[in-house]
Amino acid sequence: YLDKVKAEASRKGYTETLFGRRRYFTGFNSPLPYVRAQAERMAINAPLQGTQADIIKIAMKKIDDYIKESGMLDDVRLLLQVNDELVYEVKNNFVEEAALKFREIMENILPRKDTNGVPIVAEVSVGENWGEMKKI
């Protein structure tokens, strides 16, 4: 996989995420070995981290659509995104329903056939604050 990604990035000048988003690299043609090595490292990393970033963005949109469709705009609020984590503030009487639905949405962003059988697994935790979070 690593050799394939490096060779393709060197030939094309970019890599792509699973969703087709491209990241371009100019360092492959550098006469400096450390610049070429840096381009190779970034090219290997970009499809993986880029795909993860695409997945979390799609999940945020689908969760937002669910919140609107369910009439929970006054009950659920996205506070922040930290890498691959989403932190929501949810009124107590909606916590379990929202948490389980959000996990379902996140785990089904892609059909299993598109992930080569590798499941997308989302963990859900609830608590009054980050220090008191418990997995459900």
Backbone as CSV, one residue per row, in Angstrom:
resi,resn,N_x,N_y,N_z,CA_x,CA_y,CA_z,C_x,C_y,C_z
1,TYR,0.830,-1.192,0.000,0.000,0.000,0.000,0.877,1.258,0.000
2,LEU,1.875,1.270,0.887,2.724,2.458,1.009,3.454,2.753,-0.291
3,ASP,4.041,1.718,-0.881,4.765,1.914,-2.138,3.831,2.362,-3.257
4,LYS,2.627,1.796,-3.285,1.645,2.162,-4.307,1.256,3.633,-4.176
5,VAL,0.984,4.071,-2.952,0.582,5.467,-2.734,1.712,6.409,-3.130
6,LYS,2.943,6.091,-2.717,4.082,6.960,-3.061,4.267,7.038,-4.573
7,ALA,4.206,5.902,-5.253,4.414,5.883,-6.701,3.316,6.657,-7.422
8,GLU,2.075,6.444,-6.996,0.961,7.144,-7.637,1.022,8.645,-7.383
9,ALA,1.359,9.035,-6.160,1.471,10.460,-5.844,2.610,11.104,-6.622
10,SER,3.691,10.392,-6.784,4.823,10.916,-7.550,4.434,11.103,-9.015
11,ARG,3.696,10.150,-9.549,3.287,10.200,-10.953,2.228,11.272,-11.198
12,LYS,1.200,11.311,-10.338,0.080,12.232,-10.537,0.326,13.615,-9.930
13,GLY,1.112,13.655,-8.847,1.332,14.916,-8.140,0.321,15.155,-7.027
14,TYR,-0.552,14.179,-6.779,-1.557,14.323,-5.721,-2.010,12.947,-5.233
15,THR,-2.697,12.959,-4.089,-3.388,11.768,-3.599,-4.863,12.134,-3.461
16,GLU,-5.691,11.105,-3.303,-7.126,11.331,-3.160,-7.662,10.584,-1.950
17,THR,-8.675,11.196,-1.329,-9.389,10.505,-0.262,-10.368,9.523,-0.904
18,LEU,-10.981,8.707,-0.092,-11.976,7.760,-0.580,-13.127,8.479,-1.271
19,PHE,-13.344,9.737,-0.923,-14.432,10.521,-1.499,-13.978,11.353,-2.694
20,GLY,-12.706,11.230,-3.081,-12.210,11.920,-4.270,-11.601,13.290,-4.034
21,ARG,-11.507,13.717,-2.776,-10.883,15.015,-2.493,-9.371,14.872,-2.678
22,ARG,-8.762,15.797,-3.377,-7.336,15.714,-3.709,-6.480,16.606,-2.819
23,ARG,-5.259,16.116,-2.599,-4.227,16.942,-1.973,-2.997,16.861,-2.872
24,TYR,-2.525,18.026,-3.262,-1.398,18.103,-4.204,-0.077,18.221,-3.451
25,PHE,0.984,17.656,-4.070,2.329,17.665,-3.488,3.332,18.087,-4.556
26,THR,4.176,19.035,-4.191,5.181,19.517,-5.147,6.566,18.966,-4.844
27,GLY,6.775,18.419,-3.668,8.109,18.019,-3.240,8.680,16.792,-3.919
28,PHE,7.886,16.040,-4.660,8.390,14.826,-5.299,9.462,15.118,-6.342
29,ASN,9.450,16.297,-6.913,10.424,16.659,-7.952,11.617,17.419,-7.402
30,SER,11.696,17.557,-6.104,12.789,18.326,-5.512,14.115,17.570,-5.621
31,PRO,15.200,18.299,-5.856,16.526,17.660,-5.859,17.003,17.343,-4.427
32,LEU,16.305,17.876,-3.424,16.697,17.675,-2.033,16.015,16.420,-1.472
33,PRO,16.797,15.456,-0.995,16.208,14.197,-0.523,15.239,14.370,0.641
34,TYR,15.524,15.307,1.541,14.631,15.468,2.690,13.290,16.071,2.277
35,VAL,13.266,16.871,1.220,12.010,17.432,0.719,11.192,16.329,0.044
36,ARG,11.864,15.466,-0.733,11.170,14.329,-1.354,10.616,13.391,-0.292
37,ALA,11.405,13.118,0.743,10.957,12.227,1.827,9.755,12.819,2.553
38,GLN,9.767,14.118,2.763,8.626,14.776,3.406,7.377,14.647,2.537
39,ALA,7.520,14.846,1.229,6.381,14.710,0.316,5.837,13.284,0.359
40,GLU,6.725,12.296,0.431,6.295,10.899,0.512,5.507,10.638,1.793
41,ARG,6.003,11.143,2.915,5.296,10.951,4.196,3.918,11.596,4.163
42,MET,3.852,12.804,3.645,2.565,13.498,3.573,1.613,12.785,2.607
43,ALA,2.146,12.266,1.508,1.316,11.568,0.523,0.739,10.278,1.099
44,ILE,1.500,9.586,1.912,1.024,8.353,2.545,-0.072,8.673,3.556
45,ASN,0.105,9.732,4.297,-0.825,10.095,5.362,-2.122,10.728,4.834
46,ALA,-2.037,11.476,3.765,-3.172,12.275,3.285,-4.434,11.463,2.972
47,PRO,-4.355,10.339,2.270,-5.598,9.618,1.979,-6.288,9.089,3.238
48,LEU,-5.500,8.694,4.221,-6.080,8.141,5.452,-6.699,9.236,6.304
49,GLN,-5.918,10.244,6.638,-6.460,11.324,7.469,-7.500,12.140,6.714
50,GLY,-7.315,12.293,5.430,-8.284,13.038,4.633,-9.630,12.337,4.567
51,THR,-9.602,11.015,4.409,-10.848,10.249,4.392,-11.542,10.346,5.745
52,GLN,-10.770,10.275,6.824,-11.354,10.419,8.162,-11.992,11.793,8.308
53,ALA,-11.343,12.820,7.825,-11.896,14.175,7.902,-13.179,14.282,7.076
54,ASP,-13.192,13.657,5.900,-14.401,13.651,5.078,-15.545,12.961,5.808
55,ILE,-15.255,11.825,6.435,-16.285,11.062,7.141,-16.882,11.890,8.276
56,ILE,-16.054,12.566,9.058,-16.589,13.325,10.186,-17.410,14.521,9.685
57,LYS,-17.013,15.130,8.575,-17.796,16.241,8.018,-19.159,15.761,7.536
58,ILE,-19.184,14.622,6.868,-20.442,14.059,6.390,-21.322,13.684,7.580
59,ALA,-20.716,13.104,8.605,-21.471,12.736,9.812,-22.077,13.972,10.461
60,MET,-21.324,15.044,10.552,-21.838,16.276,11.154,-23.064,16.770,10.386
61,LYS,-23.008,16.730,9.071,-24.130,17.186,8.240,-25.337,16.279,8.436
62,LYS,-25.126,14.968,8.420,-26.248,14.037,8.573,-26.861,14.134,9.973
63,ILE,-26.036,14.313,10.977,-26.558,14.476,12.337,-27.343,15.776,12.431
64,ASP,-26.836,16.833,11.823,-27.549,18.108,11.825,-28.907,17.964,11.138
65,ASP,-28.939,17.250,10.028,-30.212,17.010,9.341,-31.165,16.238,10.249
66,TYR,-30.655,15.227,10.943,-31.488,14.441,11.863,-32.056,15.327,12.982
67,ILE,-31.221,16.173,13.539,-31.664,17.063,14.619,-32.816,17.955,14.123
68,LYS,-32.661,18.514,12.932,-33.709,19.370,12.369,-34.985,18.582,12.098
69,GLU,-34.841,17.417,11.441,-36.011,16.598,11.083,-36.741,16.085,12.319
70,SER,-36.027,15.858,13.410,-36.621,15.328,14.631,-37.199,16.417,15.528
71,GLY,-37.043,17.662,15.129,-37.568,18.771,15.923,-36.807,18.989,17.221
72,MET,-35.517,18.646,17.237,-34.716,18.772,18.458,-33.774,19.974,18.432
73,LEU,-34.079,20.960,17.605,-33.182,22.115,17.491,-32.961,22.823,18.820
74,ASP,-33.959,22.826,19.683,-33.823,23.490,20.980,-33.258,22.563,22.054
75,ASP,-33.071,21.285,21.710,-32.675,20.288,22.705,-31.267,19.740,22.511
76,VAL,-30.705,19.898,21.323,-29.391,19.331,20.999,-28.565,20.397,20.310
77,ARG,-27.311,20.531,20.758,-26.436,21.566,20.195,-25.020,21.014,20.058
78,LEU,-24.455,21.140,18.861,-23.059,20.773,18.653,-22.189,21.824,19.325
79,LEU,-21.314,21.380,20.239,-20.414,22.318,20.920,-19.089,22.437,20.188
80,LEU,-18.498,21.282,19.848,-17.216,21.334,19.162,-16.861,20.008,18.532
81,GLN,-15.923,20.092,17.606,-15.329,18.921,16.975,-13.862,18.918,17.354
82,VAL,-13.382,17.778,17.833,-11.966,17.611,18.153,-11.495,16.394,17.384
83,ASN,-10.774,16.625,16.286,-10.324,15.557,15.391,-11.499,14.688,14.971
84,ASP,-11.574,13.452,15.469,-12.661,12.567,15.059,-13.738,12.448,16.132
85,GLU,-13.820,13.418,17.012,-14.842,13.422,18.057,-15.783,14.605,17.855
86,LEU,-17.059,14.331,18.125,-18.062,15.385,18.126,-18.597,15.491,19.540
87,VAL,-18.703,16.697,20.048,-19.202,16.923,21.404,-20.499,17.719,21.298
88,TYR,-21.564,17.113,21.795,-22.890,17.734,21.764,-23.370,18.016,23.172
89,GLU,-24.136,19.070,23.310,-24.861,19.355,24.538,-26.308,18.941,24.258
90,VAL,-26.830,18.036,25.098,-28.153,17.459,24.860,-28.963,17.544,26.144
91,LYS,-30.209,17.986,26.021,-31.094,18.008,27.184,-31.280,16.583,27.693
92,ASN,-31.354,16.450,29.014,-31.367,15.141,29.665,-32.364,14.150,29.074
93,ASN,-33.565,14.575,28.764,-34.569,13.632,28.299,-34.343,13.151,26.864
94,PHE,-33.347,13.680,26.170,-33.037,13.256,24.802,-31.670,12.576,24.687
95,VAL,-30.938,12.449,25.777,-29.550,11.987,25.715,-29.426,10.609,25.083
96,GLU,-30.123,9.625,25.599,-29.949,8.262,25.081,-30.399,8.150,23.632
97,GLU,-31.554,8.730,23.318,-32.057,8.685,21.938,-31.058,9.322,20.973
98,ALA,-30.574,10.516,21.322,-29.637,11.230,20.455,-28.321,10.472,20.329
99,ALA,-27.786,9.984,21.439,-26.499,9.285,21.420,-26.556,8.045,20.535
100,LEU,-27.596,7.263,20.679,-27.707,6.035,19.880,-27.909,6.345,18.400
101,LYS,-28.700,7.352,18.103,-28.921,7.724,16.703,-27.652,8.309,16.086
102,PHE,-26.926,9.132,16.847,-25.683,9.706,16.326,-24.678,8.602,16.012
103,ARG,-24.576,7.605,16.898,-23.659,6.486,16.635,-24.074,5.747,15.359
104,GLU,-25.361,5.492,15.218,-25.854,4.801,14.022,-25.512,5.586,12.757
105,ILE,-25.724,6.884,12.793,-25.408,7.722,11.635,-23.919,7.643,11.318
106,MET,-23.077,7.796,12.327,-21.630,7.811,12.102,-21.121,6.475,11.579
107,GLU,-21.667,5.389,12.074,-21.181,4.066,11.666,-21.665,3.664,10.277
108,ASN,-22.645,4.388,9.745,-23.206,4.035,8.445,-22.986,5.101,7.383
109,ILE,-21.953,5.893,7.540,-21.621,6.906,6.536,-21.321,6.236,5.198
110,LEU,-20.620,5.125,5.251,-20.264,4.376,4.040,-20.830,2.965,4.127
111,PRO,-21.308,2.431,3.017,-21.690,1.021,3.024,-20.450,0.144,3.231
112,ARG,-20.624,-0.990,3.859,-19.509,-1.890,4.170,-18.704,-2.247,2.920
113,LYS,-19.385,-2.370,1.768,-18.676,-2.733,0.529,-17.653,-1.665,0.131
114,ASP,-17.904,-0.413,0.518,-16.986,0.674,0.180,-15.812,0.783,1.147
115,THR,-15.857,0.035,2.241,-14.762,0.068,3.211,-13.967,-1.234,3.189
116,ASN,-14.150,-2.009,2.124,-13.483,-3.311,1.998,-13.770,-4.200,3.204
117,GLY,-14.966,-4.072,3.745,-15.383,-4.907,4.864,-14.934,-4.425,6.229
118,VAL,-14.183,-3.334,6.272,-13.707,-2.803,7.547,-14.814,-1.919,8.129
119,PRO,-15.303,-2.253,9.319,-16.393,-1.455,9.879,-15.916,-0.092,10.369
120,ILE,-16.796,0.877,10.283,-16.568,2.168,10.929,-17.212,2.039,12.300
121,VAL,-16.426,2.191,13.337,-16.919,2.015,14.700,-16.904,3.355,15.415
122,ALA,-18.037,3.730,15.958,-18.144,4.979,16.724,-18.461,4.617,18.169
123,GLU,-17.747,5.222,19.080,-18.029,5.040,20.504,-18.805,6.251,20.987
124,VAL,-19.771,6.004,21.861,-20.605,7.071,22.390,-20.450,7.092,23.900
125,SER,-20.204,8.274,24.418,-20.088,8.464,25.864,-20.968,9.634,26.263
126,VAL,-21.474,9.572,27.489,-22.289,10.668,28.012,-21.802,11.037,29.407
127,GLY,-22.020,12.279,29.773,-21.647,12.742,31.101,-21.904,14.224,31.234
128,GLU,-21.817,14.683,32.458,-22.031,16.105,32.736,-20.891,16.961,32.199
129,ASN,-19.691,16.355,32.087,-18.528,17.041,31.528,-17.569,15.973,31.012
130,TRP,-16.492,16.392,30.333,-15.566,15.418,29.739,-14.958,14.492,30.784
131,GLY,-14.710,14.975,31.957,-14.115,14.167,33.019,-15.034,13.090,33.554
132,GLU,-16.320,13.223,33.346,-17.289,12.273,33.875,-17.944,11.419,32.787
133,MET,-17.372,11.387,31.605,-17.973,10.634,30.503,-17.932,9.132,30.775
134,LYS,-19.039,8.471,30.434,-19.164,7.015,30.544,-19.663,6.491,29.196
135,LYS,-19.046,5.419,28.689,-19.481,4.811,27.438,-20.867,4.193,27.605
136,ILE,-21.651,4.351,26.539,-22.955,3.654,26.534,-23.046,2.767,25.295
